[in-house]
Amino acid sequence: MHDQVIDPAGPGAPCPACGRADELRVPLPAAARITTLGEARAAIDGLDAALAVLLERRAAVAAVVQRLKPVGGFAGRDPNREREIVAAMAEHAPSLGPERLARIMTAVIEAGLDAAESP
């Protein structure tokens, strides 16, 4: 396993809404090199922990978006923007494909909207 910085905005890009450091080091194991169930589960646990941090950070930024939009929340959803997000995600994760990513991102977007509307 090796660490790689996941920083889609570019190195050192600030995330003012996040209130945390702007880099996340994530072990990205090569699946072909995993040989035991324990290694596989440890790899998934590490990826899940990083994914949780990224989802929380995304929700914080999405809450800012909701405050900045003329109509926020579920009523202000932008289907075109959501399609753009899915298309961009499909470029980064082609093996998942647009249909699966649409389901994943719909859940992520709706959870973020729900979190933004919760006190």
PDB file of C-alpha atoms in Angstrom:
ATOM      1  CA  MET A   1       0.000   0.000   0.000  1.00  0.00           C
ATOM      2  CA  HIS A   2       1.075   3.544  -0.549  1.00  0.00           C
ATOM      3  CA  ASP A   3      -0.252   6.942   0.363  1.00  0.00           C
ATOM      4  CA  GLN A   4      -1.519   9.276  -2.281  1.00  0.00           C
ATOM      5  CA  VAL A   5      -2.891  12.742  -1.696  1.00  0.00           C
ATOM      6  CA  ILE A   6      -6.473  13.015  -2.847  1.00  0.00           C
ATOM      7  CA  ASP A   7      -6.886  16.652  -3.800  1.00  0.00           C
ATOM      8  CA  PRO A   8      -9.142  17.096  -6.847  1.00  0.00           C
ATOM      9  CA  ALA A   9      -9.018  20.891  -6.546  1.00  0.00           C
ATOM     10  CA  GLY A  10      -5.241  20.873  -6.877  1.00  0.00           C
ATOM     11  CA  PRO A  11      -2.407  20.866  -4.361  1.00  0.00           C
ATOM     12  CA  GLY A  12      -2.892  23.248  -1.495  1.00  0.00           C
ATOM     13  CA  ALA A  13      -6.383  24.318  -2.569  1.00  0.00           C
ATOM     14  CA  PRO A  14      -8.134  25.820   0.436  1.00  0.00           C
ATOM     15  CA  CYS A  15     -11.440  24.565   1.708  1.00  0.00           C
ATOM     16  CA  PRO A  16     -12.711  27.437   3.863  1.00  0.00           C
ATOM     17  CA  ALA A  17     -16.038  25.771   4.601  1.00  0.00           C
ATOM     18  CA  CYS A  18     -14.365  22.616   5.842  1.00  0.00           C
ATOM     19  CA  GLY A  19     -12.395  23.984   8.767  1.00  0.00           C
ATOM     20  CA  ARG A  20      -9.789  21.238   8.402  1.00  0.00           C
ATOM     21  CA  ALA A  21      -6.528  20.692   6.612  1.00  0.00           C
ATOM     22  CA  ASP A  22      -6.889  20.687   2.847  1.00  0.00           C
ATOM     23  CA  GLU A  23      -5.208  17.359   2.213  1.00  0.00           C
ATOM     24  CA  LEU A  24      -6.194  13.813   2.970  1.00  0.00           C
ATOM     25  CA  ARG A  25      -3.695  10.993   2.808  1.00  0.00           C
ATOM     26  CA  VAL A  26      -5.371   7.757   1.848  1.00  0.00           C
ATOM     27  CA  PRO A  27      -3.819   4.334   1.416  1.00  0.00           C
ATOM     28  CA  LEU A  28      -4.678   3.231  -2.107  1.00  0.00           C
ATOM     29  CA  PRO A  29      -3.818  -0.440  -2.243  1.00  0.00           C
ATOM     30  CA  ALA A  30      -3.531  -2.189  -5.566  1.00  0.00           C
ATOM     31  CA  ALA A  31      -6.320  -4.783  -5.499  1.00  0.00           C
ATOM     32  CA  ALA A  32      -4.112  -7.254  -7.382  1.00  0.00           C
ATOM     33  CA  ARG A  33      -1.579  -7.183  -4.524  1.00  0.00           C
ATOM     34  CA  ILE A  34      -4.080  -8.038  -1.795  1.00  0.00           C
ATOM     35  CA  THR A  35      -3.757 -11.716  -0.959  1.00  0.00           C
ATOM     36  CA  THR A  36      -5.683 -12.269   2.274  1.00  0.00           C
ATOM     37  CA  LEU A  37      -9.141 -11.524   3.577  1.00  0.00           C
ATOM     38  CA  GLY A  38      -7.583  -9.554   6.434  1.00  0.00           C
ATOM     39  CA  GLU A  39      -5.629  -7.356   4.014  1.00  0.00           C
ATOM     40  CA  ALA A  40      -8.740  -6.814   1.915  1.00  0.00           C
ATOM     41  CA  ARG A  41     -10.837  -5.841   4.930  1.00  0.00           C
ATOM     42  CA  ALA A  42      -8.115  -3.524   6.242  1.00  0.00           C
ATOM     43  CA  ALA A  43      -7.911  -1.862   2.828  1.00  0.00           C
ATOM     44  CA  ILE A  44     -11.684  -1.391   2.727  1.00  0.00           C
ATOM     45  CA  ASP A  45     -11.683  -0.014   6.284  1.00  0.00           C
ATOM     46  CA  GLY A  46      -9.051   2.571   5.318  1.00  0.00           C
ATOM     47  CA  LEU A  47     -10.913   3.565   2.176  1.00  0.00           C
ATOM     48  CA  ASP A  48     -14.218   3.766   4.075  1.00  0.00           C
ATOM     49  CA  ALA A  49     -12.656   6.039   6.706  1.00  0.00           C
ATOM     50  CA  ALA A  50     -11.356   8.358   3.986  1.00  0.00           C
ATOM     51  CA  LEU A  51     -14.691   8.240   2.178  1.00  0.00           C
ATOM     52  CA  ALA A  52     -16.490   9.257   5.386  1.00  0.00           C
ATOM     53  CA  VAL A  53     -14.222  12.301   5.752  1.00  0.00           C
ATOM     54  CA  LEU A  54     -14.759  13.236   2.109  1.00  0.00           C
ATOM     55  CA  LEU A  55     -18.541  12.837   2.396  1.00  0.00           C
ATOM     56  CA  GLU A  56     -18.622  15.016   5.501  1.00  0.00           C
ATOM     57  CA  ARG A  57     -16.526  17.665   3.792  1.00  0.00           C
ATOM     58  CA  ARG A  58     -18.707  17.510   0.675  1.00  0.00           C
ATOM     59  CA  ALA A  59     -21.830  17.961   2.802  1.00  0.00           C
ATOM     60  CA  ALA A  60     -20.290  21.051   4.444  1.00  0.00           C
ATOM     61  CA  VAL A  61     -19.513  22.618   1.067  1.00  0.00           C
ATOM     62  CA  ALA A  62     -22.948  21.621  -0.280  1.00  0.00           C
ATOM     63  CA  ALA A  63     -24.518  23.442   2.678  1.00  0.00           C
ATOM     64  CA  VAL A  64     -22.657  26.580   1.583  1.00  0.00           C
ATOM     65  CA  VAL A  65     -24.022  26.089  -1.944  1.00  0.00           C
ATOM     66  CA  GLN A  66     -27.551  25.861  -0.535  1.00  0.00           C
ATOM     67  CA  ARG A  67     -27.103  29.146   1.335  1.00  0.00           C
ATOM     68  CA  LEU A  68     -25.765  30.876  -1.797  1.00  0.00           C
ATOM     69  CA  LYS A  69     -28.485  29.689  -4.195  1.00  0.00           C
ATOM     70  CA  PRO A  70     -31.616  31.806  -4.692  1.00  0.00           C
ATOM     71  CA  VAL A  71     -33.709  28.715  -3.877  1.00  0.00           C
ATOM     72  CA  GLY A  72     -31.936  26.170  -1.723  1.00  0.00           C
ATOM     73  CA  GLY A  73     -32.736  22.722  -0.456  1.00  0.00           C
ATOM     74  CA  PHE A  74     -34.625  20.038  -2.336  1.00  0.00           C
ATOM     75  CA  ALA A  75     -36.682  22.686  -4.179  1.00  0.00           C
ATOM     76  CA  GLY A  76     -33.523  24.192  -5.636  1.00  0.00           C
ATOM     77  CA  ARG A  77     -32.063  20.986  -7.042  1.00  0.00           C
ATOM     78  CA  ASP A  78     -30.420  21.409 -10.420  1.00  0.00           C
ATOM     79  CA  PRO A  79     -30.797  18.227 -12.519  1.00  0.00           C
ATOM     80  CA  ASN A  80     -28.345  19.513 -15.144  1.00  0.00           C
ATOM     81  CA  ARG A  81     -25.679  20.095 -12.495  1.00  0.00           C
ATOM     82  CA  GLU A  82     -26.333  16.654 -11.038  1.00  0.00           C
ATOM     83  CA  ARG A  83     -25.850  15.093 -14.507  1.00  0.00           C
ATOM     84  CA  GLU A  84     -22.560  17.014 -14.850  1.00  0.00           C
ATOM     85  CA  ILE A  85     -21.419  15.644 -11.487  1.00  0.00           C
ATOM     86  CA  VAL A  86     -22.251  12.069 -12.516  1.00  0.00           C
ATOM     87  CA  ALA A  87     -20.470  12.481 -15.867  1.00  0.00           C
ATOM     88  CA  ALA A  88     -17.355  13.829 -14.146  1.00  0.00           C
ATOM     89  CA  MET A  89     -17.442  11.009 -11.609  1.00  0.00           C
ATOM     90  CA  ALA A  90     -17.760   8.465 -14.429  1.00  0.00           C
ATOM     91  CA  GLU A  91     -14.522   9.794 -15.911  1.00  0.00           C
ATOM     92  CA  HIS A  92     -12.744   9.203 -12.589  1.00  0.00           C
ATOM     93  CA  ALA A  93     -14.349   5.800 -11.971  1.00  0.00           C
ATOM     94  CA  PRO A  94     -15.149   4.285 -15.377  1.00  0.00           C
ATOM     95  CA  SER A  95     -15.522   0.744 -14.032  1.00  0.00           C
ATOM     96  CA  LEU A  96     -18.546   1.837 -11.975  1.00  0.00           C
ATOM     97  CA  GLY A  97     -20.283   3.387 -14.980  1.00  0.00           C
ATOM     98  CA  PRO A  98     -22.742   6.284 -15.147  1.00  0.00           C
ATOM     99  CA  GLU A  99     -25.801   4.304 -13.999  1.00  0.00           C
ATOM    100  CA  ARG A 100     -24.214   3.098 -10.755  1.00  0.00           C
ATOM    101  CA  LEU A 101     -22.619   6.466 -10.126  1.00  0.00           C
ATOM    102  CA  ALA A 102     -25.966   8.193 -10.672  1.00  0.00           C
ATOM    103  CA  ARG A 103     -27.476   6.038  -7.905  1.00  0.00           C
ATOM    104  CA  ILE A 104     -24.527   6.702  -5.602  1.00  0.00           C
ATOM    105  CA  MET A 105     -24.446  10.436  -6.247  1.00  0.00           C
ATOM    106  CA  THR A 106     -28.216  10.785  -5.903  1.00  0.00           C
ATOM    107  CA  ALA A 107     -27.904   9.269  -2.428  1.00  0.00           C
ATOM    108  CA  VAL A 108     -24.936  11.531  -1.600  1.00  0.00           C
ATOM    109  CA  ILE A 109     -26.704  14.660  -2.874  1.00  0.00           C
ATOM    110  CA  GLU A 110     -29.938  13.862  -1.042  1.00  0.00           C
ATOM    111  CA  ALA A 111     -28.086  13.100   2.200  1.00  0.00           C
ATOM    112  CA  GLY A 112     -26.225  16.405   1.878  1.00  0.00           C
ATOM    113  CA  LEU A 113     -29.455  18.314   1.284  1.00  0.00           C
ATOM    114  CA  ASP A 114     -31.062  16.588   4.243  1.00  0.00           C
ATOM    115  CA  ALA A 115     -28.069  17.453   6.448  1.00  0.00           C
ATOM    116  CA  ALA A 116     -28.146  21.080   5.284  1.00  0.00           C
ATOM    117  CA  GLU A 117     -31.835  21.363   6.194  1.00  0.00           C
ATOM    118  CA  SER A 118     -31.420  19.722   9.614  1.00  0.00           C
ATOM    119  CA  PRO A 119     -30.827  21.948  12.636  1.00  0.00           C
TER     120      PRO A 119
END
